[in-house]
């Protein structure tokens, strides 16, 4: 059947507590007509199909009939609202990357960076990640209350991804504000400004690497552009952007969300403090319980298809609720509870299929190192606010906190 009901708006109440909405919707079926929030850049006010439930989401993530191709989605944005330049708030110079492409372009682009993000390649970075983590924790202020996001969780992945891409330390300061504006900006104007600033910076950085080649991932991409002609100039800038944002936001939110749930469940914190062998599984549990991405990137149906009992017409937009899949009671027992001893595996926090997150090994490594260091350095750390007072960022993509005030309670 095709649903004709009035779409549910994904408003601020949804942003603050999406899990209760997912649970209610999932009890009614797998596909639901919803409307994107009016103020969201690019897709504000757009009606989409929201897919919930583990089996349905996992299957849809690998369905070739659901396209992520940017050219296709841009045309559909224009058809839905022809008098408004939807893409104006977010330049295509930053969006022409592998998450917004289908094979064969996706295959070509992913091959260019695959080697840099294998588990073996990432393991070689462990000593440097441990050093950066230690430096950041040692630099935390002695104040009674510290915003762990601002002072640590945002900075660690920026330092690490900039290390991989060859960005000088003194030039990394702007990435935090750019990232926030691009994935959860307060307005289209803020998103556009951040987009413009990042395009200018990345273009200048690429030119520097052309003049003076360096030994890093971005320099290798510049060489692939200039020597082998394996990507266009727009693809080069956009790939650099994806690596910056993708290598940053996932880890930031894993650290913030995981810490919040540990502070809400101190017996779990104590279990990790007593037994560090639980850390790898605990990181998987953080990813499952509060996925750093609520939804996968937009898809659009290339032909009529059925998900559950619902027919989705060709040309309609589809949003896949990763966070719903990861708390589906049909797949995970007691799904809303943090359990660092839960058997690992099965979650879709990093996606599934050809768009499975390239940076998953890096995000896992950073999270394991960071939580281990927090447990070692600040074993008595506690939340500095009531857990019910935390605020979540307004974004249709990520699931992340505005801030995370803690008392370090230094030994």
XYZ file of C-alpha atoms in Angstrom:
411
model
C 0.000 0.000 0.000
C 1.010 3.656 -0.426
C 0.562 5.785 2.687
C -1.530 8.953 2.284
C -1.415 10.247 5.863
C -0.050 13.668 6.802
C 3.746 13.349 7.206
C 5.192 13.485 10.703
C 7.607 16.412 11.071
C 11.035 15.532 12.432
C 10.974 18.519 14.793
C 13.058 19.432 17.850
C 11.158 16.965 20.027
C 12.322 14.239 17.640
C 15.910 15.546 17.724
C 15.940 15.381 21.522
C 14.350 11.928 21.773
C 14.273 10.079 18.448
C 14.205 6.638 20.050
C 10.652 6.918 21.386
C 9.510 8.059 17.932
C 11.318 5.173 16.242
C 9.781 2.670 18.659
C 6.276 3.975 18.018
C 6.745 4.049 14.250
C 8.391 0.636 14.101
C 5.400 -0.882 15.892
C 3.240 0.411 13.005
C 5.412 -0.837 10.133
C 8.715 -0.356 8.326
C 8.173 2.684 6.070
C 6.749 5.989 7.287
C 6.010 9.285 5.554
C 7.818 12.093 7.424
C 8.826 15.687 6.728
C 12.273 17.144 7.228
C 12.412 20.167 9.600
C 11.745 23.428 7.723
C 14.955 25.130 8.884
C 17.362 22.365 7.884
C 19.699 23.424 5.045
C 19.320 21.694 1.667
C 16.339 19.465 2.530
C 14.165 21.569 4.875
C 10.445 20.802 4.524
C 11.052 17.882 2.178
C 8.744 14.825 2.498
C 10.682 11.556 2.704
C 10.177 7.909 3.578
C 11.732 7.005 6.936
C 12.670 3.326 7.168
C 12.825 1.734 10.634
C 13.592 -1.760 11.928
C 16.802 -3.767 11.757
C 16.112 -6.143 8.880
C 14.492 -3.495 6.705
C 17.220 -0.895 7.263
C 20.067 -3.362 6.749
C 18.494 -4.669 3.563
C 17.819 -1.161 2.235
C 21.422 -0.080 2.886
C 22.565 -2.657 0.318
C 19.686 -2.209 -2.168
C 21.048 -0.905 -5.521
C 17.594 0.510 -6.329
C 18.184 3.158 -3.652
C 20.629 5.585 -5.197
C 22.890 8.071 -3.399
C 23.938 9.789 -6.650
C 24.203 13.561 -6.123
C 23.059 14.495 -9.629
C 19.897 12.459 -9.224
C 19.059 13.916 -5.792
C 19.779 17.481 -6.938
C 17.298 17.104 -9.796
C 14.682 15.809 -7.387
C 15.302 18.687 -4.949
C 14.640 21.075 -7.828
C 11.447 19.246 -8.811
C 10.140 19.353 -5.242
C 10.819 23.070 -4.839
C 11.788 24.612 -8.197
C 11.794 28.229 -6.955
C 14.441 27.607 -4.314
C 18.082 26.673 -4.816
C 18.278 23.847 -2.332
C 21.923 23.157 -3.004
C 22.874 26.800 -2.526
C 23.430 26.354 1.186
C 25.848 23.488 0.620
C 28.129 23.627 -2.390
C 28.388 20.631 -4.700
C 32.148 21.238 -4.540
C 31.962 19.595 -1.109
C 29.340 16.976 -1.936
C 30.719 15.269 -5.059
C 32.238 12.378 -3.149
C 31.787 8.624 -2.837
C 28.901 8.806 -0.336
C 26.969 10.695 -3.019
C 27.788 8.398 -5.907
C 26.811 4.994 -7.257
C 29.021 2.447 -9.040
C 31.143 2.715 -11.093
C 32.105 6.190 -9.795
C 31.776 5.040 -6.193
C 34.081 2.072 -6.833
C 36.700 4.279 -8.504
C 36.697 6.883 -5.720
C 36.748 4.396 -2.861
C 39.730 2.534 -4.302
C 41.792 5.717 -4.118
C 41.694 5.804 -0.308
C 41.041 2.199 0.713
C 44.658 1.377 1.587
C 44.998 4.286 4.018
C 42.104 3.037 6.163
C 42.697 -0.698 6.461
C 42.917 -2.110 9.976
C 46.639 -2.784 9.478
C 47.351 0.772 8.321
C 45.359 2.260 11.192
C 47.086 0.055 13.789
C 50.387 1.698 12.831
C 48.913 5.014 14.016
C 48.212 3.754 17.542
C 51.353 5.250 19.165
C 50.635 8.692 17.686
C 46.947 8.509 18.651
C 47.936 7.563 22.191
C 50.376 10.477 22.332
C 47.780 12.986 21.076
C 45.209 11.633 23.543
C 47.627 11.979 26.449
C 48.550 15.529 25.482
C 44.927 16.610 25.258
C 43.963 15.056 28.593
C 47.004 16.579 30.300
C 45.963 19.990 28.969
C 42.422 19.858 30.409
C 41.801 22.826 32.706
C 41.694 22.495 36.481
C 38.220 24.044 36.587
C 35.578 22.304 38.675
C 33.526 21.740 35.519
C 34.898 20.968 32.056
C 33.021 20.582 28.775
C 34.494 17.265 27.705
C 33.226 17.708 24.146
C 34.827 21.096 23.582
C 38.061 20.378 25.467
C 38.688 16.799 24.353
C 36.194 14.905 22.184
C 36.160 17.483 19.377
C 39.919 18.000 19.414
C 41.138 14.395 19.319
C 39.633 13.340 15.969
C 40.541 16.695 14.405
C 44.176 16.192 15.380
C 44.170 12.596 14.115
C 42.494 13.195 10.746
C 44.654 16.260 10.164
C 47.697 14.082 10.882
C 46.541 11.658 8.180
C 45.828 14.421 5.684
C 48.878 16.539 6.400
C 47.249 19.657 7.868
C 49.637 21.761 9.983
C 48.680 21.927 13.662
C 48.400 25.705 13.617
C 45.752 25.524 10.844
C 43.394 23.079 12.573
C 41.500 25.547 14.768
C 38.717 26.293 12.275
C 37.701 22.699 11.613
C 35.556 22.396 14.721
C 33.365 25.386 13.864
C 33.178 24.433 10.178
C 32.113 20.897 11.034
C 29.399 22.053 13.432
C 27.986 24.501 10.880
C 28.034 22.002 8.031
C 26.317 19.089 9.772
C 24.059 20.906 12.253
C 24.111 24.592 11.329
C 21.593 27.029 12.767
C 20.701 28.395 9.330
C 21.348 27.978 5.593
C 23.475 31.134 5.774
C 25.752 29.612 8.422
C 26.078 26.440 6.378
C 26.857 28.404 3.218
C 29.513 30.465 4.994
C 31.218 27.371 6.387
C 30.991 25.672 3.009
C 32.663 28.620 1.268
C 35.392 28.894 3.892
C 36.193 25.191 3.709
C 36.304 25.160 -0.103
C 38.751 28.063 -0.060
C 40.946 26.427 2.566
C 41.000 22.994 0.919
C 41.765 24.533 -2.476
C 44.688 26.445 -1.017
C 45.951 23.371 0.885
C 45.795 21.262 -2.282
C 47.804 23.880 -4.189
C 50.466 23.824 -1.464
C 50.747 20.046 -1.771
C 51.099 20.411 -5.526
C 54.017 22.789 -5.069
C 55.623 20.827 -2.222
C 54.536 17.165 -2.117
C 54.228 15.582 1.323
C 53.790 12.025 2.616
C 50.104 11.901 3.545
C 46.721 10.782 2.230
C 45.756 14.146 0.723
C 49.059 14.428 -1.153
C 48.418 10.956 -2.591
C 44.993 12.104 -3.792
C 46.556 15.187 -5.406
C 48.941 12.877 -7.235
C 46.049 10.675 -8.364
C 44.407 13.794 -9.790
C 47.472 15.306 -11.452
C 49.455 12.253 -12.557
C 46.939 9.495 -13.182
C 43.834 11.646 -13.823
C 41.714 9.295 -11.695
C 39.487 12.020 -10.260
C 38.346 15.505 -11.207
C 39.355 18.679 -9.366
C 35.865 18.911 -7.833
C 36.087 15.276 -6.720
C 39.501 15.993 -5.175
C 38.199 18.861 -3.034
C 35.064 16.917 -2.149
C 37.023 13.798 -1.173
C 39.229 15.879 1.118
C 36.095 17.329 2.704
C 34.547 13.884 3.236
C 37.685 12.600 4.928
C 37.811 15.635 7.221
C 34.145 15.521 8.232
C 33.726 11.741 8.171
C 36.924 11.246 10.138
C 35.795 13.779 12.701
C 32.050 13.662 13.385
C 31.735 9.904 13.874
C 34.454 9.835 16.538
C 33.305 13.017 18.295
C 29.838 11.627 18.762
C 31.008 8.150 19.734
C 33.127 9.689 22.500
C 30.435 12.093 23.676
C 27.516 9.680 23.501
C 29.454 6.818 25.055
C 30.673 8.973 27.947
C 27.155 10.231 28.612
C 25.769 6.705 28.870
C 28.647 5.576 31.064
C 28.027 8.501 33.417
C 24.356 7.525 33.507
C 25.333 3.922 34.290
C 28.270 4.117 36.677
C 28.314 0.377 37.270
C 29.280 0.021 33.601
C 32.027 2.633 34.029
C 33.299 0.679 37.026
C 33.228 -2.585 35.065
C 35.480 -1.027 32.422
C 37.743 0.454 35.069
C 38.223 -2.985 36.576
C 38.606 -4.904 33.288
C 40.051 -3.120 30.246
C 39.625 -6.227 28.104
C 35.967 -5.166 27.885
C 36.843 -1.937 26.038
C 36.624 -3.166 22.406
C 33.173 -4.656 23.043
C 32.124 -1.583 25.004
C 32.918 0.651 22.028
C 30.684 -1.527 19.851
C 27.957 -1.166 22.476
C 28.309 2.655 22.473
C 27.983 2.603 18.678
C 24.879 0.430 18.884
C 23.099 2.163 21.749
C 23.578 5.774 20.616
C 24.722 5.602 17.020
C 26.813 8.647 16.033
C 24.671 8.865 12.890
C 20.899 8.680 13.346
C 20.359 8.170 9.636
C 22.353 7.188 6.602
C 22.791 9.739 3.819
C 19.799 10.369 1.535
C 18.747 7.745 -0.957
C 16.235 8.059 -3.761
C 14.309 5.221 -5.360
C 15.314 4.572 -8.963
C 12.240 2.394 -9.490
C 9.087 1.420 -7.637
C 9.947 -0.835 -4.711
C 8.331 -2.357 -1.672
C 9.699 -2.109 1.865
C 7.633 -4.081 4.328
C 4.002 -3.531 3.385
C 4.626 -0.144 1.763
C 5.101 0.691 -1.901
C 7.650 3.454 -2.459
C 7.309 5.156 -5.847
C 10.303 5.777 -8.091
C 11.788 9.212 -7.468
C 10.850 9.426 -3.782
C 13.471 10.177 -1.133
C 14.305 7.539 1.469
C 15.966 8.019 4.854
C 17.324 4.922 6.634
C 17.166 5.072 10.444
C 20.393 3.453 11.630
C 19.566 4.352 15.223
C 16.221 2.577 14.971
C 17.833 -0.565 13.573
C 20.365 -0.618 16.399
C 17.639 -0.607 19.058
C 15.261 -3.031 17.362
C 14.028 -5.452 20.069
C 13.655 -8.137 17.396
C 17.441 -8.061 16.924
C 18.849 -6.929 20.299
C 17.621 -8.036 23.727
C 16.863 -5.182 26.138
C 17.923 -2.757 23.377
C 17.675 0.516 25.347
C 20.093 -0.653 28.047
C 23.865 -0.120 28.062
C 25.668 -3.432 28.566
C 29.430 -3.355 27.995
C 29.448 -7.167 28.185
C 26.877 -7.559 25.393
C 28.098 -9.880 22.611
C 29.530 -7.666 19.892
C 28.549 -7.467 16.269
C 25.448 -6.909 14.242
C 24.910 -3.169 14.615
C 24.714 -0.926 11.551
C 26.219 2.228 13.073
C 28.800 2.228 10.263
C 26.273 1.256 7.613
C 26.222 -1.859 5.442
C 26.971 -2.689 1.845
C 29.137 -0.661 -0.552
C 28.822 2.513 1.553
C 30.042 0.874 4.772
C 32.090 3.504 6.590
C 35.645 3.583 5.281
C 36.885 5.124 8.536
C 35.390 2.490 10.862
C 38.798 1.052 11.884
C 40.056 4.549 12.709
C 36.946 5.476 14.703
C 37.164 2.243 16.699
C 40.868 2.766 17.408
C 40.397 6.356 18.565
C 37.456 5.427 20.791
C 39.282 2.542 22.440
C 42.369 4.676 23.104
C 40.318 7.637 24.337
C 38.100 5.696 26.748
C 41.083 3.774 28.079
C 42.929 7.025 28.756
C 39.889 8.625 30.398
C 39.506 5.642 32.716
C 43.210 5.781 33.607
C 43.440 9.538 34.086
C 40.056 10.450 35.572
C 38.577 7.300 37.156
C 36.273 9.389 39.387
C 34.885 11.561 36.557
C 31.163 12.346 36.882
C 28.509 14.348 35.026
C 28.274 17.950 36.205
C 24.612 18.323 35.216
C 21.426 16.339 35.514
C 21.426 13.719 32.717
C 17.967 14.878 31.651
C 19.331 18.381 30.985
C 21.632 17.431 28.109
C 20.735 18.878 24.720
C 21.226 17.175 21.385
C 22.343 18.959 18.221
C 19.730 19.674 15.559
C 20.689 17.489 12.632
C 18.877 15.019 10.431
C 22.113 13.050 10.045
C 24.209 12.987 13.218
C 23.346 12.154 16.820
C 25.574 14.331 18.967
C 25.482 16.506 22.055
C 25.794 20.283 22.243
C 28.038 19.949 25.278
C 29.010 17.474 27.975
C 29.870 19.182 31.283
C 31.772 16.871 33.629
C 33.642 17.093 36.912
C 37.022 15.442 36.391
C 37.560 14.814 40.128
C 41.310 14.508 39.616
C 43.020 11.931 41.863
